Coordinates of C-alpha atoms and ligand atoms in Angstrom, one line a residue:
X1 CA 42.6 -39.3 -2.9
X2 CA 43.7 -35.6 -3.5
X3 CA 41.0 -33.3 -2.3
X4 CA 40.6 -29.8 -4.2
X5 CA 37.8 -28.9 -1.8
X6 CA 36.6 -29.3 1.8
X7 CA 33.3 -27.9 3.0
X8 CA 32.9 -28.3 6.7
X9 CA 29.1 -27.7 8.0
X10 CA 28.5 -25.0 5.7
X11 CA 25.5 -22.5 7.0
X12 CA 24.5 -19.7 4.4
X13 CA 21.2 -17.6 6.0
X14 CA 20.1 -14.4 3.8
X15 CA 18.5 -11.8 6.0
X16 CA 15.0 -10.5 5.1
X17 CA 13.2 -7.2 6.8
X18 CA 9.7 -7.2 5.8
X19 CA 9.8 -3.1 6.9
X20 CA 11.6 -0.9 8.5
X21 CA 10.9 -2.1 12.4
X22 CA 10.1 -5.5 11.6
X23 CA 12.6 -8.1 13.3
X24 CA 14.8 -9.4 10.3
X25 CA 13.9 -13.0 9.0
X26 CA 16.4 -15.8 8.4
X27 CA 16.2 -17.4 5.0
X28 CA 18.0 -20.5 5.6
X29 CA 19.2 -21.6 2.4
X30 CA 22.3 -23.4 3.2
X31 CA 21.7 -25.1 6.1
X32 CA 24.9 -27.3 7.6
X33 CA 26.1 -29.1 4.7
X34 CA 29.7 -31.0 5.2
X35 CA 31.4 -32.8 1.9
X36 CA 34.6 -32.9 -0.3
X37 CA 35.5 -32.8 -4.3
X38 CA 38.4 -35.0 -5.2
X39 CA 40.8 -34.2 -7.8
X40 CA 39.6 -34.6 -11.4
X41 CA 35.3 -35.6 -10.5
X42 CA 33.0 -33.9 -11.7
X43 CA 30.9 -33.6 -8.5
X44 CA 26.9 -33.4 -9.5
X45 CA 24.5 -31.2 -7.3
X46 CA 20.9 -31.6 -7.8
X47 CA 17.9 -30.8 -5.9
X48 CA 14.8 -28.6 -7.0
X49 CA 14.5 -25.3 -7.6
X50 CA 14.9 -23.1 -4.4
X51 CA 17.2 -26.1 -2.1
X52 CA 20.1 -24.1 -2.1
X53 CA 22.3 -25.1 -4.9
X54 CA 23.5 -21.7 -6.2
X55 CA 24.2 -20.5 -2.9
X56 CA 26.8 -23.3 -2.0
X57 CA 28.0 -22.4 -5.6
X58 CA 28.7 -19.0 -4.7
X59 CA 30.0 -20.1 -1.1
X60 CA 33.0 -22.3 -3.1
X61 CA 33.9 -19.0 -5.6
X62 CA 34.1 -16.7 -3.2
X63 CA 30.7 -14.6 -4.0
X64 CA 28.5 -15.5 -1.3
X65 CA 30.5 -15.4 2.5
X66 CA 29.2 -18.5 4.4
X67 CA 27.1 -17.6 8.0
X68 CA 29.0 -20.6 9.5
X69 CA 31.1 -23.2 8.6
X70 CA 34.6 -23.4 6.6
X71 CA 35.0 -23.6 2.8
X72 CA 38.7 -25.0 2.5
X73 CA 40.1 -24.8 -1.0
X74 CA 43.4 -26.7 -1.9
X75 CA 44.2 -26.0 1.6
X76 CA 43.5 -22.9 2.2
X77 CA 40.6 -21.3 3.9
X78 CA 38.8 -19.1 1.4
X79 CA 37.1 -16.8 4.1
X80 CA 40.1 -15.9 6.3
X81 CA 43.0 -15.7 4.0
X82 CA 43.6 -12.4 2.5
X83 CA 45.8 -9.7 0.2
X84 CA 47.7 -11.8 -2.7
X85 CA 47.3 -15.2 -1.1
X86 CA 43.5 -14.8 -1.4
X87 CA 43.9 -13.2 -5.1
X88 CA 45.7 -15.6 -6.3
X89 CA 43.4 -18.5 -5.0
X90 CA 40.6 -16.9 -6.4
X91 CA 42.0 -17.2 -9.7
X92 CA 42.1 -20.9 -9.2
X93 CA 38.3 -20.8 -8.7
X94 CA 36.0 -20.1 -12.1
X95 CA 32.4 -19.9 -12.3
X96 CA 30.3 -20.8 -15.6
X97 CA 26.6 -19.0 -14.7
X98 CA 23.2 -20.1 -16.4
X99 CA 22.4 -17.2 -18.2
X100 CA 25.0 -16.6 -20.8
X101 CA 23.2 -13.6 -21.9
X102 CA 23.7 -11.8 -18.5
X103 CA 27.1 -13.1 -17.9
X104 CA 29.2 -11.6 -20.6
X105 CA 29.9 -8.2 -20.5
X106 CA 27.9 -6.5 -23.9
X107 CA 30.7 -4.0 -24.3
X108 CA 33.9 -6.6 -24.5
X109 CA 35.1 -7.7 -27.4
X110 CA 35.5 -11.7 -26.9
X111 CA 39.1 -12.0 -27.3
X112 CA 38.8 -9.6 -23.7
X113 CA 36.3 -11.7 -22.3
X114 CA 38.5 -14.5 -22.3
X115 CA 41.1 -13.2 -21.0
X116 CA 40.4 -11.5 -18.7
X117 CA 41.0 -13.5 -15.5
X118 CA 43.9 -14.1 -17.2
X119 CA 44.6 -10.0 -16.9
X120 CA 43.6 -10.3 -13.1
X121 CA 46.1 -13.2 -12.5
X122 CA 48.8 -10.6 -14.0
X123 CA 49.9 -12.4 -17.3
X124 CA 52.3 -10.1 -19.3
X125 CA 50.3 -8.5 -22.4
X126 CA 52.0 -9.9 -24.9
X127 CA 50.6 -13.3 -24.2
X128 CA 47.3 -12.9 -24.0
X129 CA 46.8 -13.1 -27.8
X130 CA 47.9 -16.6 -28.2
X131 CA 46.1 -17.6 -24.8
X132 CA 43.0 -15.9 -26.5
X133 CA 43.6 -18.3 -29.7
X134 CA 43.8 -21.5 -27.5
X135 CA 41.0 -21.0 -25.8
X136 CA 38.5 -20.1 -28.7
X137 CA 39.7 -23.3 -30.7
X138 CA 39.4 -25.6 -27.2
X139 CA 35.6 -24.4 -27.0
X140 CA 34.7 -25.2 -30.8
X141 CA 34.9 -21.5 -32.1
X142 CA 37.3 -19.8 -34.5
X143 CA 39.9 -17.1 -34.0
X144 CA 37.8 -14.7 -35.9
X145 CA 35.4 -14.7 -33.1
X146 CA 37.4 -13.1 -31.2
X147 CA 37.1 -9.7 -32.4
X148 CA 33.2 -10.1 -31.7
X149 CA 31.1 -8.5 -29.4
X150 CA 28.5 -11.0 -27.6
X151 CA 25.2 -9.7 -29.5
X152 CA 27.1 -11.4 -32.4
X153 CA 26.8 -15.0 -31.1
X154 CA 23.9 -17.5 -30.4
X155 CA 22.9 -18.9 -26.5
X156 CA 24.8 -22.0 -27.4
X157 CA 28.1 -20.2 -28.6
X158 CA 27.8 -17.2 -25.4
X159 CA 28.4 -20.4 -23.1
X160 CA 31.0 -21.5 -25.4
X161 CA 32.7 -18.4 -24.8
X162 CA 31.8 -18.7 -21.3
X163 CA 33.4 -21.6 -20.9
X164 CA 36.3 -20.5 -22.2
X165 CA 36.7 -18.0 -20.0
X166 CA 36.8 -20.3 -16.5
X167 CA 39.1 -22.4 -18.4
X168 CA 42.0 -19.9 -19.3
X169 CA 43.5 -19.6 -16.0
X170 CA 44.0 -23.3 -15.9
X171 CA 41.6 -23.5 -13.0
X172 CA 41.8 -26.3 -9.8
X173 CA 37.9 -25.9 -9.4
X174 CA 35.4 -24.9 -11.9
X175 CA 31.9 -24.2 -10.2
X176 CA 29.4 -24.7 -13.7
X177 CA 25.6 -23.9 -12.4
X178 CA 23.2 -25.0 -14.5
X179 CA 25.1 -24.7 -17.8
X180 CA 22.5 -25.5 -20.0
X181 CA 19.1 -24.9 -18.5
X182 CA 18.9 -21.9 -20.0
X183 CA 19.9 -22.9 -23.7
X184 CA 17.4 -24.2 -26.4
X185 CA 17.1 -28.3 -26.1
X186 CA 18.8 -28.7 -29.3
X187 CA 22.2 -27.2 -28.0
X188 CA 21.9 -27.9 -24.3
X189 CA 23.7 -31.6 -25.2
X190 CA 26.5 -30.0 -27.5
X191 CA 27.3 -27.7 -24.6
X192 CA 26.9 -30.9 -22.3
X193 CA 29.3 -32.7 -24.7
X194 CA 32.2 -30.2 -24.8
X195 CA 32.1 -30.0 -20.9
X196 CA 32.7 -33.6 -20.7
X197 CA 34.8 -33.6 -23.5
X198 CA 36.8 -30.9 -21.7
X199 CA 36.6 -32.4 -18.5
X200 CA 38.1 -35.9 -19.9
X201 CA 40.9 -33.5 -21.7
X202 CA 42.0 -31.5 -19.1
X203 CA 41.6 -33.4 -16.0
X204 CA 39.0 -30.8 -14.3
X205 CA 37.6 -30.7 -11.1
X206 CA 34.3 -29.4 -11.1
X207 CA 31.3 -29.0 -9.2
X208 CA 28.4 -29.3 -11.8
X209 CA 24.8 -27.7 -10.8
X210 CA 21.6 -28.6 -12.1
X211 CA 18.1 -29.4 -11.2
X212 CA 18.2 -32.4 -13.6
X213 CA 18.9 -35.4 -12.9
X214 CA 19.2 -36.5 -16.0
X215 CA 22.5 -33.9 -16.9
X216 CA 23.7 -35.0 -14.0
X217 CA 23.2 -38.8 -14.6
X218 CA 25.1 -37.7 -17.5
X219 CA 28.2 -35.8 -16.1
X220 CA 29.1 -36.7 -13.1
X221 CA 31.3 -39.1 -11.5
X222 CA 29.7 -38.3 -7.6
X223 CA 26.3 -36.4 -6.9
X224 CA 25.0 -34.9 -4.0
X225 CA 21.4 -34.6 -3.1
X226 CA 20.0 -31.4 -1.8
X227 CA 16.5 -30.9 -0.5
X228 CA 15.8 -27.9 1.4
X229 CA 19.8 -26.6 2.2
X230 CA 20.5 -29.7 3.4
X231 CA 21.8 -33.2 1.7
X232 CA 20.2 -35.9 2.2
X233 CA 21.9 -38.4 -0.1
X234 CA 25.5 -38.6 -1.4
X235 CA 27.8 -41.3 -3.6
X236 CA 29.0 -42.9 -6.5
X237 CA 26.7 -42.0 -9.3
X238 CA 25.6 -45.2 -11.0
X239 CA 24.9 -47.0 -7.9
X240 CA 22.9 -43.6 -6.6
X241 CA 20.8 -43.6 -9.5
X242 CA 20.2 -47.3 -10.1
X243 CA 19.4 -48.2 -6.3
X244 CA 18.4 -44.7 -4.8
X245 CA 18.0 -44.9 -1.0
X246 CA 16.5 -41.5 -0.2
X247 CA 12.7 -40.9 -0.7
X248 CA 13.5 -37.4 -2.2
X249 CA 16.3 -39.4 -4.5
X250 CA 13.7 -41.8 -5.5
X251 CA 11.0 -39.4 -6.1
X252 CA 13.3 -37.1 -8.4
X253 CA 13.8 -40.1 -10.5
X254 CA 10.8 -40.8 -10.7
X255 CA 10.1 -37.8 -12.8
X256 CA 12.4 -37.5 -15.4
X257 CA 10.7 -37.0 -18.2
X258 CA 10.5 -40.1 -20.4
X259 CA 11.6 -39.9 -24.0
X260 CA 8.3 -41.5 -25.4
X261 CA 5.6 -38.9 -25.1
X262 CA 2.6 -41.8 -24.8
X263 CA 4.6 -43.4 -21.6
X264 CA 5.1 -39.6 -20.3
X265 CA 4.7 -39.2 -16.6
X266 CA 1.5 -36.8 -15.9
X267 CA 3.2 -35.1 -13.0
X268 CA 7.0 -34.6 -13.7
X269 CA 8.1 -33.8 -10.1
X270 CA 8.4 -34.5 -6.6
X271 CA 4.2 -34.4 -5.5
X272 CA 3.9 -31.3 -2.9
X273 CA 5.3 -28.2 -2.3
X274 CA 8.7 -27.0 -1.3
X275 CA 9.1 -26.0 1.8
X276 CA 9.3 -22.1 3.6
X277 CA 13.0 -21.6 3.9
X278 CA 12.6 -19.1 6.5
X279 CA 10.7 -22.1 8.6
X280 CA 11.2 -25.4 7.5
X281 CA 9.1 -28.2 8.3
X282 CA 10.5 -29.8 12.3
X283 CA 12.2 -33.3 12.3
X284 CA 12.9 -34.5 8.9
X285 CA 12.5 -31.3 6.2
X286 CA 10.8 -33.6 3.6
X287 CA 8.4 -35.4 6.0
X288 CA 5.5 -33.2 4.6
X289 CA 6.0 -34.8 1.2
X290 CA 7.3 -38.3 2.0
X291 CA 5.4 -41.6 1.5
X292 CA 7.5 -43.5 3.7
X293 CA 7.0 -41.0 6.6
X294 CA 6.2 -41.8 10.2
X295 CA 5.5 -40.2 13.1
X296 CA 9.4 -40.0 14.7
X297 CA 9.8 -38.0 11.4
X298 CA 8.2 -34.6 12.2
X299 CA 10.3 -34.9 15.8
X300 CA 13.9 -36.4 15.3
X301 CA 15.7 -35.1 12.5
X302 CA 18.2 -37.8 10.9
X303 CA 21.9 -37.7 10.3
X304 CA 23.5 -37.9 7.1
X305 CA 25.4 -41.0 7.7
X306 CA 27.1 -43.8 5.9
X307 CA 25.3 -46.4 4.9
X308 CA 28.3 -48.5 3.2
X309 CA 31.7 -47.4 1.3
X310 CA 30.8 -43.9 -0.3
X311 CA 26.8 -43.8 0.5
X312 CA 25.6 -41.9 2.8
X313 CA 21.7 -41.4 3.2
X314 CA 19.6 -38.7 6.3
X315 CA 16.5 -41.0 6.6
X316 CA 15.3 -43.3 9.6
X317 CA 14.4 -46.1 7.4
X318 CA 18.8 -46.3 6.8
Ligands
ADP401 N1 20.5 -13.0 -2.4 C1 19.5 -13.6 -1.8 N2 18.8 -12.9 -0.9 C2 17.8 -13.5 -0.2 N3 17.4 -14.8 -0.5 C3 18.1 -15.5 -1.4 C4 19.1 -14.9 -2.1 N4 19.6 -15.8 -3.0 C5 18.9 -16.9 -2.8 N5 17.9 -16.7 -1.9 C6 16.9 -17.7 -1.3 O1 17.7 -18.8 -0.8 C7 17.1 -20.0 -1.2 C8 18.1 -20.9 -2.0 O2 18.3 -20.3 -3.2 P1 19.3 -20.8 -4.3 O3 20.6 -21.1 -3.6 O4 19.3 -19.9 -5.4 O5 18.7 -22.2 -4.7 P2 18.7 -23.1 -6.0 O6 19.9 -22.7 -6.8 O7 18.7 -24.5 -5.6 O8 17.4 -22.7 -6.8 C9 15.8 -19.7 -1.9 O9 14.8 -19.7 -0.9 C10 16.1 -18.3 -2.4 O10 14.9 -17.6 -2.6
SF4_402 S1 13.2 -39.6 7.7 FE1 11.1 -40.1 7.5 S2 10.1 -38.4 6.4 FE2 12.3 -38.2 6.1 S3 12.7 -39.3 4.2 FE3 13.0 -40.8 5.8 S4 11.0 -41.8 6.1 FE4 10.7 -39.9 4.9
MG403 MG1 20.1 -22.0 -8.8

């Protein structure tokens, strides 16, 4: 299969100085983290809040420079490449953020929202307009939106216009994180509808972000599991979620919500604290939390490996 994206051991530490003196502290949130996205998946990545899911976000559009480890994109290696070859693959890469109320610029009209990457990519002027059009229709809006400022739409139509903008460069990886976690319930599944709609339309590739398991049962074709900057649990998504391997995977399913408010899990997530990034637990990072733990845990930390095919699971019990 054609990959888009490579990601080989991928380290991300942020450095934190309590004062002036004080030795910096390492925030490890990606820690080593090694996996592909094949043309046209959407690729799910979920994990709670805090395990390091933006970061590898940012890492794959060029925002966030990795502390270790490659990040090879179509080919190319984003961090070392430079000048017009790394502008013009940056182009290629589009981000959709959460907050569709911080992400558009207040001041730009819509039609220059959209088009703007377009602008960076160097498309002649007198295209734009059309482009502009396109777009606006392909996300559900109308061409006299795009005169607009931003104050002048709802959450649900902002990421509209959002999305619109990652798509108008004809992208080869769109990085959405959490999409919809910031959108009233109501709207969060028409937003969740278009980007599958879109995704089935225009043959995206897409890494697709969210704490919920339950958006991502519903998008994607592969997940990955994070917990604490690392995975612990990769493959096919309806096998992943119907015969979970990891403790971490099994306790995140666990607690998504159920529909029925009388059959309503009391406690909705994982029982027990997420970890200190700065010094995460020895051995196996989620042996603090796990039922299944033994004593080998807090000493030998596992390998992600395969288990069969496309499954591979970081626990002793595998
Ligand atoms: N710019 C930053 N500076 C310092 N620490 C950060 C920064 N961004 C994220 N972190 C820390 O890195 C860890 C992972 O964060 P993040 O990637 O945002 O996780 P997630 O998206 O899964 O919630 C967290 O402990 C967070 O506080
Ligand atoms: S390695 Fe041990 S602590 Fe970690 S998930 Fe497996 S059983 Fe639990
Ligand atoms: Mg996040």
């Amino acid at each position: 299969m054609d990959k888009v994206v490579r990601v080989d051991n991928l380290k991300v530490y942020y450095e934190r100085r309590k004062g002036f003196l004080s030795k910096p502290q390492y925030i490890k949130a990606v820690d080593g983290v090694t996996f592909d996205i094949y043309r046209g998946e959407v690729l799910g990545l979920v994990g709670e809040s805090g395990s390091g899911k933006t970061t590898i976000g940012k890492a794959l559009a060029g925002i966030v420079r990795p502390t270790s480890g490659r990040v090879i994109i179509l080919g190319k290696d984003l961090y070392s490449i430079r000048g017009q070859e790394a502008k013009k693959l940056r182009t290629k890469i589009q981000m959709i953020f959460q907050n569709p109320f911080s992400s558009l610029d207040p001041r730009m009209r819509i039609k220059d929202i959209v088009t703007e990457p377009l602008k960076i990519a160097g498309m002649k002027v007198a295209d734009l307009d059309s482009r502009a059009r396109e777009l606006i229709e392909m996300v559900g809006l109308s061409r006299e939106h795009l005169n607009r400022f931003p104050h002048q739409f709802s959450g649900g139509q902002r990421q509209r216009i959002a999305i619109a903008r990652a798509l108008s460069t004809n992208p080869e990886l769109i990085i959405a994180d959490e999409p919809t976690s910031a959108l009233d319930v109501s709207i969060q599944a028409q937003i969740l509808n278009l980007m599958k709609e879109l995704k089935d339309k225009l043959d995206l590739t897409m890494l697709f972000i969210s704490h919920d398991i339950g958006v991502i049962r519903y998008i994607s074709d592969r997940v990955l599991v994070m917990y604490a900057g690392k995975i612990v649990e990769s493959g096919e998504k309806t096998r992943l979620i119907d015969e979970p391997l990891h403790p971490y995977t099994k306790g995140l399913l666990d607690a998504v919500p159920v529909p029925d408010p009388s059959k309503r899990r009391v406690n909705p997530v994982v029982p027990g604290e997420p970890p200190d990034p700065v010094n995460p637990p020895s051995g196996c990072r989620f042996h603090p939390r796990c039922p299944y733990a033994k004593e080998e845990c807090k000493r030998i930390e596992p390998e992600l490996k395969s288990v069969d095919d496309d499954r591979k699971v970081a626990c002793i019990l595998y």
